[in-house]
mmCIF file of C-alpha atoms in Angstrom:
data_model
loop_
_atom_site.group_PDB
_atom_site.id
_atom_site.type_symbol
_atom_site.label_atom_id
_atom_site.label_comp_id
_atom_site.label_asym_id
_atom_site.label_seq_id
_atom_site.Cartn_x
_atom_site.Cartn_y
_atom_site.Cartn_z
ATOM 1 C CA ILE A 1 23.076 32.221 -49.559
ATOM 2 C CA ALA A 2 21.857 29.016 -47.982
ATOM 3 C CA GLY A 3 24.790 26.829 -48.263
ATOM 4 C CA ILE A 4 23.367 23.262 -48.118
ATOM 5 C CA THR A 5 19.843 22.492 -47.432
ATOM 6 C CA GLN A 6 18.383 19.044 -46.612
ATOM 7 C CA ALA A 7 14.814 17.840 -46.623
ATOM 8 C CA PRO A 8 12.975 16.637 -44.748
ATOM 9 C CA THR A 9 14.171 17.531 -41.340
ATOM 10 C CA SER A 10 12.909 14.492 -39.883
ATOM 11 C CA GLN A 11 10.794 11.478 -41.046
ATOM 12 C CA ILE A 12 9.151 8.453 -39.581
ATOM 13 C CA LEU A 13 8.932 5.596 -42.129
ATOM 14 C CA ALA A 14 7.436 2.217 -42.138
ATOM 15 C CA ALA A 15 9.733 -0.600 -43.009
ATOM 16 C CA GLY A 16 9.523 -1.674 -46.733
ATOM 17 C CA ARG A 17 8.733 1.916 -47.827
ATOM 18 C CA ARG A 18 10.839 3.760 -50.401
ATOM 19 C CA MET A 19 12.260 7.210 -49.324
ATOM 20 C CA THR A 20 14.292 9.859 -50.949
ATOM 21 C CA LEU A 21 16.311 12.458 -48.770
ATOM 22 C CA ARG A 22 16.880 15.579 -50.696
ATOM 23 C CA CYS A 23 20.116 17.719 -50.649
ATOM 24 C CA THR A 24 20.817 20.892 -52.559
ATOM 25 C CA GLN A 25 23.845 23.199 -52.385
ATOM 26 C CA ASP A 26 24.330 26.618 -53.925
ATOM 27 C CA MET A 27 28.058 26.930 -53.482
ATOM 28 C CA ARG A 28 28.851 25.388 -56.956
ATOM 29 C CA HIS A 29 30.854 22.751 -55.257
ATOM 30 C CA ASN A 30 32.093 19.933 -57.411
ATOM 31 C CA ALA A 31 31.925 17.082 -54.779
ATOM 32 C CA MET A 32 29.003 15.936 -52.551
ATOM 33 C CA TYR A 33 28.648 13.212 -49.980
ATOM 34 C CA TRP A 34 26.246 11.370 -47.988
ATOM 35 C CA TYR A 35 26.976 10.298 -44.472
ATOM 36 C CA ARG A 36 25.137 8.546 -41.664
ATOM 37 C CA GLN A 37 25.813 9.139 -37.976
ATOM 38 C CA ASP A 38 24.793 6.759 -35.368
ATOM 39 C CA LEU A 39 25.449 6.959 -31.607
ATOM 40 C CA GLY A 40 28.926 5.872 -30.576
ATOM 41 C CA LEU A 41 30.133 5.620 -34.110
ATOM 42 C CA GLY A 42 31.913 8.149 -36.436
ATOM 43 C CA LEU A 43 30.347 9.634 -39.510
ATOM 44 C CA ARG A 44 30.279 6.712 -42.186
ATOM 45 C CA LEU A 45 30.332 7.565 -45.798
ATOM 46 C CA ILE A 46 27.444 6.000 -47.759
ATOM 47 C CA HIS A 47 28.043 7.427 -51.328
ATOM 48 C CA TYR A 48 29.848 10.310 -52.860
ATOM 49 C CA SER A 49 30.064 12.241 -56.199
ATOM 50 C CA ASN A 50 33.245 13.902 -57.230
ATOM 51 C CA THR A 51 31.497 15.822 -60.048
ATOM 52 C CA ALA A 52 28.044 15.975 -61.750
ATOM 53 C CA GLY A 53 27.284 12.808 -63.513
ATOM 54 C CA THR A 54 29.540 10.501 -61.551
ATOM 55 C CA THR A 55 28.945 8.710 -58.220
ATOM 56 C CA GLY A 56 30.864 6.196 -56.065
ATOM 57 C CA LYS A 57 30.340 3.858 -53.134
ATOM 58 C CA GLY A 58 31.518 4.664 -49.657
ATOM 59 C CA GLU A 59 31.962 2.582 -46.609
ATOM 60 C CA VAL A 60 28.189 1.587 -46.142
ATOM 61 C CA PRO A 61 26.454 1.740 -49.581
ATOM 62 C CA ASP A 62 24.135 -1.334 -49.318
ATOM 63 C CA GLY A 63 20.522 -0.403 -49.306
ATOM 64 C CA TYR A 64 21.113 3.163 -50.678
ATOM 65 C CA SER A 65 21.368 4.699 -54.115
ATOM 66 C CA VAL A 66 22.265 8.080 -55.408
ATOM 67 C CA SER A 67 22.181 10.236 -58.478
ATOM 68 C CA ARG A 68 23.932 13.332 -59.490
ATOM 69 C CA ALA A 69 22.067 14.832 -62.482
ATOM 70 C CA ASN A 70 23.338 18.416 -61.931
ATOM 71 C CA THR A 71 25.928 20.188 -59.712
ATOM 72 C CA ASP A 72 23.413 21.379 -57.187
ATOM 73 C CA ASP A 73 21.387 18.325 -56.225
ATOM 74 C CA PHE A 74 22.416 14.958 -54.666
ATOM 75 C CA PRO A 75 19.313 12.825 -53.473
ATOM 76 C CA LEU A 76 19.740 9.713 -51.576
ATOM 77 C CA THR A 77 17.118 7.027 -51.974
ATOM 78 C CA LEU A 78 16.333 4.057 -49.729
ATOM 79 C CA ALA A 79 14.567 1.582 -52.053
ATOM 80 C CA SER A 80 13.086 -0.448 -49.150
ATOM 81 C CA ALA A 81 13.692 0.886 -45.741
ATOM 82 C CA VAL A 82 14.669 -1.368 -42.851
ATOM 83 C CA PRO A 83 14.975 -0.515 -39.174
ATOM 84 C CA SER A 84 18.829 -0.609 -39.216
ATOM 85 C CA GLN A 85 18.525 2.473 -41.519
ATOM 86 C CA THR A 86 17.359 4.496 -38.635
ATOM 87 C CA SER A 87 19.978 7.222 -38.194
ATOM 88 C CA VAL A 88 20.778 10.964 -38.774
ATOM 89 C CA TYR A 89 21.784 11.500 -42.399
ATOM 90 C CA PHE A 90 24.057 14.424 -43.297
ATOM 91 C CA CYS A 91 24.822 15.643 -46.697
ATOM 92 C CA ALA A 92 28.068 17.517 -47.378
ATOM 93 C CA SER A 93 29.846 19.189 -50.242
ATOM 94 C CA SER A 94 33.297 20.594 -50.973
ATOM 95 C CA ASP A 95 34.839 22.251 -53.937
ATOM 96 C CA GLY A 96 36.903 19.214 -54.815
ATOM 97 C CA THR A 97 39.836 21.165 -56.128
ATOM 98 C CA SER A 98 41.763 22.803 -53.308
ATOM 99 C CA ASP A 99 44.471 21.025 -51.191
ATOM 100 C CA THR A 100 42.360 21.290 -48.039
ATOM 101 C CA ASP A 101 38.959 20.334 -49.718
ATOM 102 C CA THR A 102 37.098 21.163 -46.591
ATOM 103 C CA GLN A 103 33.585 19.457 -46.373
ATOM 104 C CA TYR A 104 30.754 21.585 -45.452
ATOM 105 C CA PHE A 105 27.571 20.066 -43.895
ATOM 106 C CA GLY A 106 23.936 20.255 -44.241
ATOM 107 C CA PRO A 107 21.622 20.424 -41.147
ATOM 108 C CA GLY A 108 20.791 16.652 -41.335
ATOM 109 C CA THR A 109 17.703 14.505 -41.652
ATOM 110 C CA ARG A 110 16.597 12.423 -38.689
ATOM 111 C CA LEU A 111 15.072 9.102 -40.151
ATOM 112 C CA THR A 112 13.346 6.582 -37.992
ATOM 113 C CA VAL A 113 12.287 3.290 -39.589
ATOM 114 C CA LEU A 114 9.709 1.324 -37.745
ATOM 115 C CA GLY B 1 41.890 -1.605 -41.037
ATOM 116 C CA GLN B 2 41.639 2.056 -40.528
ATOM 117 C CA ASN B 3 41.102 3.508 -37.074
ATOM 118 C CA ILE B 4 40.640 6.809 -35.536
ATOM 119 C CA ASP B 5 40.677 6.965 -31.601
ATOM 120 C CA GLN B 6 39.475 9.807 -29.410
ATOM 121 C CA PRO B 7 38.284 9.796 -25.780
ATOM 122 C CA THR B 8 34.459 9.433 -25.486
ATOM 123 C CA GLU B 9 33.913 12.323 -23.102
ATOM 124 C CA MET B 10 35.839 14.991 -21.342
ATOM 125 C CA THR B 11 34.789 17.476 -18.609
ATOM 126 C CA ALA B 12 36.508 20.887 -18.087
ATOM 127 C CA THR B 13 35.913 24.193 -16.248
ATOM 128 C CA GLU B 14 34.780 27.420 -17.778
ATOM 129 C CA GLY B 15 37.825 29.587 -18.354
ATOM 130 C CA ALA B 16 40.336 26.708 -18.300
ATOM 131 C CA ILE B 17 42.266 25.006 -21.022
ATOM 132 C CA VAL B 18 41.575 21.484 -22.444
ATOM 133 C CA GLN B 19 43.382 19.171 -24.808
ATOM 134 C CA ILE B 20 41.444 16.639 -26.916
ATOM 135 C CA ASN B 21 43.705 13.862 -28.322
ATOM 136 C CA CYS B 22 43.242 11.912 -31.508
ATOM 137 C CA THR B 23 45.390 8.953 -32.734
ATOM 138 C CA TYR B 24 45.073 7.397 -36.114
ATOM 139 C CA GLN B 25 45.902 4.449 -38.226
ATOM 140 C CA THR B 26 44.936 4.934 -41.811
ATOM 141 C CA SER B 27 46.008 3.768 -45.284
ATOM 142 C CA GLY B 28 47.749 6.958 -46.372
ATOM 143 C CA PHE B 29 47.468 10.316 -45.088
ATOM 144 C CA ASN B 30 46.482 13.499 -46.789
ATOM 145 C CA GLY B 31 45.504 15.694 -43.878
ATOM 146 C CA LEU B 32 43.752 15.818 -40.713
ATOM 147 C CA PHE B 33 40.511 17.809 -39.846
ATOM 148 C CA TRP B 34 38.853 18.821 -36.583
ATOM 149 C CA TYR B 35 35.143 19.620 -36.576
ATOM 150 C CA GLN B 36 32.829 20.915 -33.903
ATOM 151 C CA GLN B 37 29.399 19.501 -33.565
ATOM 152 C CA HIS B 38 26.795 20.921 -31.176
ATOM 153 C CA ALA B 39 24.012 18.516 -30.130
ATOM 154 C CA GLY B 40 21.409 18.188 -32.794
ATOM 155 C CA GLU B 41 23.363 20.259 -35.359
ATOM 156 C CA ALA B 42 25.721 19.651 -38.311
ATOM 157 C CA PRO B 43 29.427 19.343 -37.849
ATOM 158 C CA THR B 44 31.373 22.697 -38.622
ATOM 159 C CA PHE B 45 34.864 23.015 -39.739
ATOM 160 C CA LEU B 46 37.394 24.109 -37.052
ATOM 161 C CA SER B 47 40.994 23.208 -38.419
ATOM 162 C CA TYR B 48 43.189 21.480 -40.977
ATOM 163 C CA ASN B 49 46.612 20.131 -40.460
ATOM 164 C CA VAL B 50 48.776 18.563 -43.084
ATOM 165 C CA LEU B 51 52.272 19.256 -41.920
ATOM 166 C CA ASP B 52 53.761 18.614 -38.633
ATOM 167 C CA GLY B 53 53.341 21.362 -36.010
ATOM 168 C CA LEU B 54 50.981 23.622 -34.488
ATOM 169 C CA GLU B 55 48.230 25.664 -36.092
ATOM 170 C CA GLU B 56 46.760 28.465 -34.033
ATOM 171 C CA LYS B 57 43.367 29.989 -34.688
ATOM 172 C CA GLY B 58 42.161 32.322 -31.987
ATOM 173 C CA ARG B 59 41.189 30.279 -28.852
ATOM 174 C CA PHE B 60 41.734 27.060 -30.721
ATOM 175 C CA SER B 61 44.963 25.442 -31.793
ATOM 176 C CA SER B 62 45.564 22.121 -33.473
ATOM 177 C CA PHE B 63 48.789 19.976 -33.443
ATOM 178 C CA LEU B 64 49.935 17.229 -35.666
ATOM 179 C CA SER B 65 52.616 14.673 -35.520
ATOM 180 C CA ARG B 66 52.542 12.464 -38.657
ATOM 181 C CA SER B 67 55.299 10.017 -37.405
ATOM 182 C CA LYS B 68 53.341 9.326 -34.285
ATOM 183 C CA GLY B 69 49.797 9.307 -35.975
ATOM 184 C CA TYR B 70 48.707 11.824 -33.465
ATOM 185 C CA SER B 71 46.907 15.087 -33.167
ATOM 186 C CA TYR B 72 45.336 17.213 -30.524
ATOM 187 C CA LEU B 73 42.930 20.074 -30.388
ATOM 188 C CA LEU B 74 43.688 22.625 -27.770
ATOM 189 C CA LEU B 75 40.863 24.942 -26.485
ATOM 190 C CA LYS B 76 41.865 27.948 -24.278
ATOM 191 C CA GLU B 77 39.709 30.294 -22.221
ATOM 192 C CA LEU B 78 36.798 27.772 -22.433
ATOM 193 C CA GLN B 79 33.233 29.136 -22.649
ATOM 194 C CA MET B 80 30.011 27.531 -22.029
ATOM 195 C CA LYS B 81 29.285 27.645 -25.754
ATOM 196 C CA ASP B 82 32.169 25.380 -26.303
ATOM 197 C CA SER B 83 30.195 22.354 -24.896
ATOM 198 C CA ALA B 84 29.955 20.294 -27.946
ATOM 199 C CA SER B 85 31.379 17.159 -29.559
ATOM 200 C CA TYR B 86 34.792 17.448 -31.276
ATOM 201 C CA LEU B 87 35.395 15.161 -34.312
ATOM 202 C CA CYS B 88 38.672 14.104 -35.651
ATOM 203 C CA ALA B 89 38.856 13.028 -39.344
ATOM 204 C CA VAL B 90 41.779 11.865 -41.506
ATOM 205 C CA LYS B 91 41.924 11.967 -45.292
ATOM 206 C CA ASP B 92 43.172 8.695 -46.380
ATOM 207 C CA SER B 93 45.137 7.542 -49.570
ATOM 208 C CA ASN B 94 41.781 7.693 -51.597
ATOM 209 C CA TYR B 95 41.223 11.157 -50.390
ATOM 210 C CA GLN B 96 38.151 9.937 -48.396
ATOM 211 C CA LEU B 97 37.595 11.236 -44.711
ATOM 212 C CA ILE B 98 37.847 8.665 -42.048
ATOM 213 C CA TRP B 99 36.032 9.831 -38.924
ATOM 214 C CA GLY B 100 36.506 9.309 -35.270
ATOM 215 C CA ALA B 101 33.430 8.795 -32.992
ATOM 216 C CA GLY B 102 33.910 12.153 -31.407
ATOM 217 C CA THR B 103 34.827 13.586 -28.023
ATOM 218 C CA LYS B 104 31.755 14.986 -26.056
ATOM 219 C CA LEU B 105 33.138 17.987 -24.147
ATOM 220 C CA ILE B 106 31.281 19.072 -21.072
ATOM 221 C CA ILE B 107 31.998 22.549 -19.750
ATOM 222 C CA LYS B 108 31.119 23.293 -15.968
ATOM 223 C CA PRO B 109 30.853 26.721 -14.507
#
């Protein structure tokens, strides 16, 4: 059982390019999340999905889009990357039904936009 | 606004005890989480508190006081592998997690 996988592990991207970060979970979790983590700041929620077919905006959604065509996959797309999107991106999932609803994280993607 | 405060960095000695504090001001409260994050790795779940009091789990314990908007994580018998960042997060009225910036814990021999 892999849990949550993310690809790529790291990427250097020219400003203005389009980029999709991939996230797949095999835990059959209902909810999935995308966060960015920047030095000195807490994890910030970009987008989330409570169940397949639905998505919602988090704290910092501008410049990012997501889709949730099925339970397992939750890709994050940067339509036209800018240097301020340089960050470490974490995908997470939770079952979405328990009281605790603990989030479990993928290994992260380190993205540099030049 | 919503705010989670934690010390930026703490240093402790191997074998000792350390307490990492977290204070919060959020719109609603539906539980508080502590996560551990080693450098270059993903956060991993440590503990969850929703009622006041102490939850003990091996060498780690977590305390919550909802009236004071306060929690702490207590680490006993510190080991070198406990060197990591410790993240406090509160689930708000929308059931979204609000995260603190994390406390970097440095363990010295």
